[in-house]
Short mmCIF file of C-alpha atoms in Angstrom, two decimals:
data_model
loop_
_atom_site.label_atom_id
_atom_site.label_comp_id
_atom_site.label_asym_id
_atom_site.label_seq_id
_atom_site.Cartn_x
_atom_site.Cartn_y
_atom_site.Cartn_z
CA MET A 1 -93.76 73.43 154.92
CA SER A 2 -95.34 73.64 150.96
CA SER A 3 -93.37 72.42 148.33
CA THR A 4 -94.25 74.35 146.00
CA PRO A 5 -91.56 77.06 144.36
CA ARG A 6 -91.83 81.14 145.48
CA ARG A 7 -92.04 83.23 143.15
CA PRO A 8 -90.09 86.51 142.63
CA GLY A 9 -91.85 89.56 143.94
CA PRO A 10 -90.97 93.23 143.31
CA SER A 11 -88.26 93.70 146.52
CA ASP A 12 -86.53 90.28 144.63
CA ARG A 13 -86.17 92.04 141.17
CA GLY A 14 -82.19 92.97 141.60
CA SER A 15 -81.16 89.29 142.79
CA VAL A 16 -83.87 87.31 140.29
CA ALA A 17 -80.82 85.45 137.60
CA ARG A 18 -81.75 85.36 134.06
CA ARG A 19 -81.79 82.59 131.60
CA ALA A 20 -79.96 82.46 128.39
CA SER A 21 -82.90 81.67 125.92
CA PRO A 22 -82.58 77.87 124.57
CA PRO A 23 -80.75 77.75 121.45
CA PRO A 24 -82.88 77.40 118.02
CA GLY A 25 -84.30 73.75 117.82
CA ALA A 26 -84.06 73.13 121.52
CA ALA A 27 -87.38 71.16 123.68
CA LEU A 28 -87.76 72.29 127.07
CA ALA A 29 -88.24 69.10 129.10
CA GLY A 30 -88.91 69.68 132.79
CA GLY A 31 -87.78 73.54 132.21
CA HIS A 32 -84.34 72.82 131.30
CA ALA A 33 -83.32 72.96 127.76
CA VAL A 34 -82.62 69.28 125.69
CA ARG A 35 -80.54 69.52 122.67
CA ARG A 36 -81.42 67.09 119.96
CA ARG A 37 -79.52 65.60 117.01
CA ASP A 38 -82.25 65.73 114.39
CA ARG A 39 -85.92 64.53 113.23
CA ARG A 40 -84.88 61.02 113.22
CA GLY A 41 -81.60 60.58 115.03
CA ARG A 42 -79.55 59.96 112.28
CA GLY A 43 -77.19 63.11 112.89
CA PRO A 44 -76.98 66.61 111.06
CA ARG A 45 -78.57 67.51 107.82
CA GLY A 46 -75.91 68.98 105.16
CA PRO A 47 -76.70 71.69 102.94
CA LEU A 48 -80.11 71.84 101.14
CA LEU A 49 -77.92 73.14 97.67
CA PRO A 50 -74.55 72.36 97.10
CA MET A 51 -71.87 75.50 96.62
CA SER A 52 -72.09 75.40 93.24
CA THR A 53 -75.80 75.68 92.74
CA PRO A 54 -76.43 78.89 91.33
CA GLY A 55 -79.76 78.34 94.15
CA TYR A 56 -76.63 78.60 97.05
CA ARG A 57 -76.52 82.31 96.42
CA THR A 58 -79.24 84.36 98.48
CA ARG A 59 -80.90 87.08 96.86
CA ALA A 60 -78.52 89.51 98.82
CA GLU A 61 -75.88 88.33 97.52
CA ARG A 62 -76.74 88.77 94.35
CA PHE A 63 -78.33 91.92 94.62
CA ASP A 64 -74.61 92.94 95.77
CA ASP A 65 -73.26 91.70 92.23
CA LEU A 66 -75.76 93.74 90.57
CA VAL A 67 -74.24 96.41 92.21
CA LEU A 68 -71.21 95.67 91.71
CA ASP A 69 -71.59 95.38 88.15
CA ALA A 70 -72.82 98.49 87.55
CA VAL A 71 -70.21 100.18 89.81
CA GLU A 72 -67.92 98.58 87.57
CA GLU A 73 -69.12 100.04 84.16
CA LEU A 74 -69.28 103.26 85.59
CA GLU A 75 -65.98 103.06 87.10
CA GLN A 76 -64.46 102.41 83.34
CA ARG A 77 -65.48 105.51 82.38
CA TRP A 78 -65.29 107.97 85.58
CA SER A 79 -62.24 106.12 87.45
CA ASP A 80 -60.82 109.91 88.21
CA GLN A 81 -63.69 111.50 89.62
CA LEU A 82 -64.79 108.21 91.33
CA ALA A 83 -61.60 107.49 93.04
CA GLY A 84 -61.93 106.56 96.77
CA THR A 85 -66.03 106.46 96.45
CA GLU A 86 -67.56 104.16 98.35
CA PHE A 87 -70.61 102.13 97.47
CA ALA A 88 -72.54 100.08 100.11
CA VAL A 89 -76.00 98.43 99.95
CA GLU A 90 -78.54 98.83 103.20
CA ASP A 91 -81.88 96.60 102.99
CA VAL A 92 -83.84 99.49 103.69
CA PRO A 93 -83.88 103.22 103.94
CA PRO A 94 -83.34 105.42 107.74
CA SER A 95 -87.35 105.91 108.91
CA ASN A 96 -86.28 109.60 109.13
CA PRO A 97 -85.71 110.80 105.54
CA ALA A 98 -84.05 114.11 104.81
CA PRO A 99 -86.04 117.52 103.79
CA TRP A 100 -85.77 117.00 100.58
CA GLU A 101 -86.43 113.82 100.15
CA ARG A 102 -90.69 113.58 99.61
CA GLY A 103 -93.13 111.65 97.81
CA GLY A 104 -92.15 107.69 98.40
CA VAL A 105 -89.11 105.61 99.66
CA PRO A 106 -86.22 106.64 97.95
CA LEU A 107 -84.06 103.87 96.35
CA GLY A 108 -80.74 104.89 96.93
CA ARG A 109 -78.87 108.14 98.15
CA CYS A 110 -75.51 110.10 97.83
CA PHE A 111 -73.57 111.15 100.79
CA PRO A 112 -70.80 113.69 99.86
CA ALA A 113 -67.32 113.28 101.55
CA ASP A 114 -67.52 114.88 104.87
CA ALA A 115 -65.39 115.54 108.22
CA GLY A 116 -62.98 112.79 106.73
CA LEU A 117 -65.28 110.41 104.99
CA PRO A 118 -65.08 109.97 101.36
CA HIS A 119 -67.96 110.22 99.37
CA ARG A 120 -70.46 107.03 99.64
CA VAL A 121 -73.72 105.76 97.45
CA VAL A 122 -75.77 103.84 99.18
CA VAL A 123 -78.94 101.78 97.28
CA TYR A 124 -81.51 100.45 99.35
CA ARG A 125 -81.94 96.76 98.27
CA ARG A 126 -85.80 96.45 99.68
CA PRO A 127 -87.31 99.15 98.11
CA VAL A 128 -85.28 98.59 94.76
CA GLU A 129 -86.73 94.55 94.79
CA GLN A 130 -89.92 95.84 95.15
CA ARG A 131 -90.39 97.65 92.07
CA ALA A 132 -88.70 95.61 89.84
CA ALA A 133 -90.76 92.94 88.25
CA ASP A 134 -88.05 90.39 87.17
CA PRO A 135 -84.67 90.10 87.55
CA ALA A 136 -84.04 91.44 84.18
CA ASP A 137 -85.86 94.33 85.36
CA LEU A 138 -84.14 94.38 88.57
CA ALA A 139 -81.20 94.64 87.09
CA ASP A 140 -81.79 97.65 84.63
CA LEU A 141 -83.61 99.40 87.89
CA VAL A 142 -80.07 99.21 90.08
CA ARG A 143 -77.92 100.40 87.06
CA ASP A 144 -80.44 103.46 86.46
CA VAL A 145 -80.04 103.93 90.50
CA VAL A 146 -76.65 103.51 90.79
CA VAL A 147 -76.32 106.19 87.64
CA GLU A 148 -78.45 108.68 89.59
CA GLN A 149 -76.63 108.55 92.33
CA VAL A 150 -73.39 108.75 90.55
CA ALA A 151 -74.49 111.84 88.54
CA HIS A 152 -75.85 114.01 91.64
CA LEU A 153 -72.66 112.92 93.35
CA LEU A 154 -70.59 114.23 90.08
CA GLY A 155 -73.13 117.03 89.48
CA ARG A 156 -74.31 115.97 86.14
CA SER A 157 -77.02 115.01 84.14
CA PRO A 158 -77.77 110.86 84.61
CA ASP A 159 -77.46 110.73 80.44
CA ASP A 160 -74.26 112.48 80.88
CA VAL A 161 -72.57 109.94 83.19
CA ASP A 162 -74.47 106.80 81.36
CA PRO A 163 -75.34 107.13 77.70
CA GLY A 164 -77.11 104.43 77.92
CA TYR A 165 -79.27 105.78 80.95
CA GLY A 166 -83.04 105.18 81.21
CA GLU A 167 -83.22 103.12 77.61
CA ASP A 168 -85.10 99.88 77.70
CA HIS A 169 -82.40 97.43 78.14
#
C-alpha cells in the first residue's frame, strides 16, 4: 500500500473541504498554521506612535477633516438650503462615468434627492490628493471641489456660493 496522499480528482470537487487561510504573520510548518508572538519572543508590540501625536491619524482621516472644515464654512452661509444634505468621501470614483462626464477623472459628484434619499455630495479622495502639490494646496483644492458641488446642487455659480472661490489662498 502506498503512503503518498491522494490528490482530489474532478469527481471529489464537492467533497473537498477548504481550509481557511492562515492569519497574517502566521507561518506554515508541516502544513499547519503556527502562531508566533513576535520576532524576538518579547510579546506583542505597542503602537508605533502615541495617539496624542498628529502622525497617528491616517491620510484618509485628515482628508475627512478637510472636507468637514469646508462643509462647516458653507453651512454657516447656506444652512437652510443645505439642511439634510449628506456629504461623503470615497476613495475613487466608480469605473463607469456618467454620460456628461468627459475628459478626465471627476474630483467630486453631486447627487440630487431621489426616491426618499437626501441630496448627496461625494468627494473622491485619491484623485484630489493626486492633483495637490502640498498640504496647503490640498486644503484649498478640497474646499474648491466642495464649493463646486454645492453650487451645482443649489443651481448657482461657485462665486455666489463662496466669494473666496478660486482665489489663491
